[in-house]
Amino acid sequence: MTIWERRLWWFYRRIMQQTGGKETKARVESRRKESWKLN
């Protein structure tokens, strides 16, 4: 696992605990695309 993947996974799990995770997947996917743009 790369640092980015680990950070995204941690971020994903944290939101899952907060919201129950219905919109979470879409949010994580968009965040992942943004991270690809940054790299």
PDB file of N, CA and C in Angstrom:
ATOM      1  N   MET A   1       0.839  -1.212   0.000  1.00  0.00           N
ATOM      2  CA  MET A   1       0.000   0.000   0.000  1.00  0.00           C
ATOM      3  C   MET A   1       0.869   1.256   0.000  1.00  0.00           C
ATOM      4  N   THR A   2       0.476   2.188  -0.841  1.00  0.00           N
ATOM      5  CA  THR A   2       1.189   3.463  -0.832  1.00  0.00           C
ATOM      6  C   THR A   2       0.653   4.349   0.281  1.00  0.00           C
ATOM      7  N   ILE A   3       1.357   5.421   0.553  1.00  0.00           N
ATOM      8  CA  ILE A   3       0.917   6.352   1.589  1.00  0.00           C
ATOM      9  C   ILE A   3      -0.439   6.942   1.221  1.00  0.00           C
ATOM     10  N   TRP A   4      -0.613   7.241  -0.076  1.00  0.00           N
ATOM     11  CA  TRP A   4      -1.886   7.819  -0.524  1.00  0.00           C
ATOM     12  C   TRP A   4      -3.032   6.853  -0.297  1.00  0.00           C
ATOM     13  N   GLU A   5      -2.829   5.600  -0.641  1.00  0.00           N
ATOM     14  CA  GLU A   5      -3.884   4.601  -0.461  1.00  0.00           C
ATOM     15  C   GLU A   5      -4.230   4.444   1.014  1.00  0.00           C
ATOM     16  N   ARG A   6      -3.208   4.435   1.841  1.00  0.00           N
ATOM     17  CA  ARG A   6      -3.438   4.298   3.277  1.00  0.00           C
ATOM     18  C   ARG A   6      -4.229   5.477   3.809  1.00  0.00           C
ATOM     19  N   ARG A   7      -3.868   6.667   3.354  1.00  0.00           N
ATOM     20  CA  ARG A   7      -4.547   7.875   3.812  1.00  0.00           C
ATOM     21  C   ARG A   7      -5.994   7.890   3.341  1.00  0.00           C
ATOM     22  N   LEU A   8      -6.224   7.485   2.095  1.00  0.00           N
ATOM     23  CA  LEU A   8      -7.582   7.420   1.566  1.00  0.00           C
ATOM     24  C   LEU A   8      -8.414   6.389   2.310  1.00  0.00           C
ATOM     25  N   TRP A   9      -7.799   5.258   2.628  1.00  0.00           N
ATOM     26  CA  TRP A   9      -8.517   4.199   3.341  1.00  0.00           C
ATOM     27  C   TRP A   9      -8.918   4.672   4.733  1.00  0.00           C
ATOM     28  N   TRP A  10      -7.970   5.332   5.404  1.00  0.00           N
ATOM     29  CA  TRP A  10      -8.268   5.866   6.731  1.00  0.00           C
ATOM     30  C   TRP A  10      -9.379   6.905   6.651  1.00  0.00           C
ATOM     31  N   PHE A  11      -9.300   7.782   5.677  1.00  0.00           N
ATOM     32  CA  PHE A  11     -10.297   8.818   5.466  1.00  0.00           C
ATOM     33  C   PHE A  11     -11.660   8.199   5.195  1.00  0.00           C
ATOM     34  N   TYR A  12     -11.667   7.162   4.370  1.00  0.00           N
ATOM     35  CA  TYR A  12     -12.900   6.464   4.006  1.00  0.00           C
ATOM     36  C   TYR A  12     -13.550   5.829   5.227  1.00  0.00           C
ATOM     37  N   ARG A  13     -12.761   5.124   6.014  1.00  0.00           N
ATOM     38  CA  ARG A  13     -13.314   4.462   7.208  1.00  0.00           C
ATOM     39  C   ARG A  13     -13.840   5.481   8.202  1.00  0.00           C
ATOM     40  N   ARG A  14     -13.152   6.595   8.326  1.00  0.00           N
ATOM     41  CA  ARG A  14     -13.570   7.628   9.265  1.00  0.00           C
ATOM     42  C   ARG A  14     -14.930   8.199   8.873  1.00  0.00           C
ATOM     43  N   ILE A  15     -15.115   8.454   7.585  1.00  0.00           N
ATOM     44  CA  ILE A  15     -16.405   8.980   7.125  1.00  0.00           C
ATOM     45  C   ILE A  15     -17.488   7.921   7.262  1.00  0.00           C
ATOM     46  N   MET A  16     -17.150   6.680   6.995  1.00  0.00           N
ATOM     47  CA  MET A  16     -18.118   5.596   7.136  1.00  0.00           C
ATOM     48  C   MET A  16     -18.678   5.569   8.556  1.00  0.00           C
ATOM     49  N   GLN A  17     -17.801   5.754   9.538  1.00  0.00           N
ATOM     50  CA  GLN A  17     -18.240   5.740  10.927  1.00  0.00           C
ATOM     51  C   GLN A  17     -19.125   6.951  11.222  1.00  0.00           C
ATOM     52  N   GLN A  18     -18.834   8.093  10.602  1.00  0.00           N
ATOM     53  CA  GLN A  18     -19.574   9.312  10.905  1.00  0.00           C
ATOM     54  C   GLN A  18     -20.957   9.327  10.249  1.00  0.00           C
ATOM     55  N   THR A  19     -21.033   8.918   8.978  1.00  0.00           N
ATOM     56  CA  THR A  19     -22.260   9.140   8.210  1.00  0.00           C
ATOM     57  C   THR A  19     -23.035   7.864   7.922  1.00  0.00           C
ATOM     58  N   GLY A  20     -22.418   6.703   8.090  1.00  0.00           N
ATOM     59  CA  GLY A  20     -23.072   5.478   7.674  1.00  0.00           C
ATOM     60  C   GLY A  20     -22.793   5.163   6.221  1.00  0.00           C
ATOM     61  N   GLY A  21     -22.195   6.088   5.503  1.00  0.00           N
ATOM     62  CA  GLY A  21     -21.519   5.794   4.253  1.00  0.00           C
ATOM     63  C   GLY A  21     -22.327   5.643   2.991  1.00  0.00           C
ATOM     64  N   LYS A  22     -23.489   6.274   2.864  1.00  0.00           N
ATOM     65  CA  LYS A  22     -24.213   6.162   1.594  1.00  0.00           C
ATOM     66  C   LYS A  22     -23.562   7.012   0.519  1.00  0.00           C
ATOM     67  N   GLU A  23     -23.281   8.274   0.828  1.00  0.00           N
ATOM     68  CA  GLU A  23     -22.655   9.169  -0.145  1.00  0.00           C
ATOM     69  C   GLU A  23     -21.138   9.049  -0.125  1.00  0.00           C
ATOM     70  N   THR A  24     -20.640   8.242   0.804  1.00  0.00           N
ATOM     71  CA  THR A  24     -19.206   8.220   1.042  1.00  0.00           C
ATOM     72  C   THR A  24     -18.431   7.757  -0.182  1.00  0.00           C
ATOM     73  N   LYS A  25     -18.915   6.695  -0.831  1.00  0.00           N
ATOM     74  CA  LYS A  25     -18.165   6.127  -1.945  1.00  0.00           C
ATOM     75  C   LYS A  25     -17.952   7.161  -3.034  1.00  0.00           C
ATOM     76  N   ALA A  26     -18.985   7.884  -3.379  1.00  0.00           N
ATOM     77  CA  ALA A  26     -18.852   8.901  -4.423  1.00  0.00           C
ATOM     78  C   ALA A  26     -17.852   9.970  -4.002  1.00  0.00           C
ATOM     79  N   ARG A  27     -17.923  10.352  -2.736  1.00  0.00           N
ATOM     80  CA  ARG A  27     -17.017  11.389  -2.240  1.00  0.00           C
ATOM     81  C   ARG A  27     -15.571  10.908  -2.284  1.00  0.00           C
ATOM     82  N   VAL A  28     -15.357   9.651  -1.892  1.00  0.00           N
ATOM     83  CA  VAL A  28     -14.003   9.104  -1.908  1.00  0.00           C
ATOM     84  C   VAL A  28     -13.489   8.981  -3.344  1.00  0.00           C
ATOM     85  N   GLU A  29     -14.360   8.567  -4.268  1.00  0.00           N
ATOM     86  CA  GLU A  29     -13.946   8.442  -5.662  1.00  0.00           C
ATOM     87  C   GLU A  29     -13.524   9.793  -6.223  1.00  0.00           C
ATOM     88  N   SER A  30     -14.313  10.837  -5.945  1.00  0.00           N
ATOM     89  CA  SER A  30     -13.964  12.163  -6.445  1.00  0.00           C
ATOM     90  C   SER A  30     -12.665  12.629  -5.802  1.00  0.00           C
ATOM     91  N   ARG A  31     -12.500  12.333  -4.517  1.00  0.00           N
ATOM     92  CA  ARG A  31     -11.268  12.712  -3.834  1.00  0.00           C
ATOM     93  C   ARG A  31     -10.072  12.006  -4.459  1.00  0.00           C
ATOM     94  N   ARG A  32     -10.275  10.730  -4.829  1.00  0.00           N
ATOM     95  CA  ARG A  32      -9.206   9.958  -5.440  1.00  0.00           C
ATOM     96  C   ARG A  32      -8.823  10.559  -6.784  1.00  0.00           C
ATOM     97  N   LYS A  33      -9.820  10.971  -7.573  1.00  0.00           N
ATOM     98  CA  LYS A  33      -9.529  11.580  -8.872  1.00  0.00           C
ATOM     99  C   LYS A  33      -8.767  12.880  -8.687  1.00  0.00           C
ATOM    100  N   GLU A  34      -9.154  13.664  -7.685  1.00  0.00           N
ATOM    101  CA  GLU A  34      -8.441  14.905  -7.406  1.00  0.00           C
ATOM    102  C   GLU A  34      -6.993  14.632  -7.035  1.00  0.00           C
ATOM    103  N   SER A  35      -6.783  13.562  -6.255  1.00  0.00           N
ATOM    104  CA  SER A  35      -5.422  13.236  -5.841  1.00  0.00           C
ATOM    105  C   SER A  35      -4.581  12.828  -7.043  1.00  0.00           C
ATOM    106  N   TRP A  36      -5.206  12.151  -8.026  1.00  0.00           N
ATOM    107  CA  TRP A  36      -4.465  11.793  -9.237  1.00  0.00           C
ATOM    108  C   TRP A  36      -4.061  13.052  -9.997  1.00  0.00           C
ATOM    109  N   LYS A  37      -4.938  14.057 -10.009  1.00  0.00           N
ATOM    110  CA  LYS A  37      -4.594  15.303 -10.691  1.00  0.00           C
ATOM    111  C   LYS A  37      -3.401  15.973 -10.022  1.00  0.00           C
ATOM    112  N   LEU A  38      -3.368  15.909  -8.692  1.00  0.00           N
ATOM    113  CA  LEU A  38      -2.280  16.553  -7.965  1.00  0.00           C
ATOM    114  C   LEU A  38      -0.950  15.875  -8.245  1.00  0.00           C
ATOM    115  N   ASN A  39      -0.972  14.568  -8.443  1.00  0.00           N
ATOM    116  CA  ASN A  39       0.293  13.841  -8.602  1.00  0.00           C
ATOM    117  C   ASN A  39       0.916  14.034  -9.971  1.00  0.00           C
TER     118      ASN A  39
END
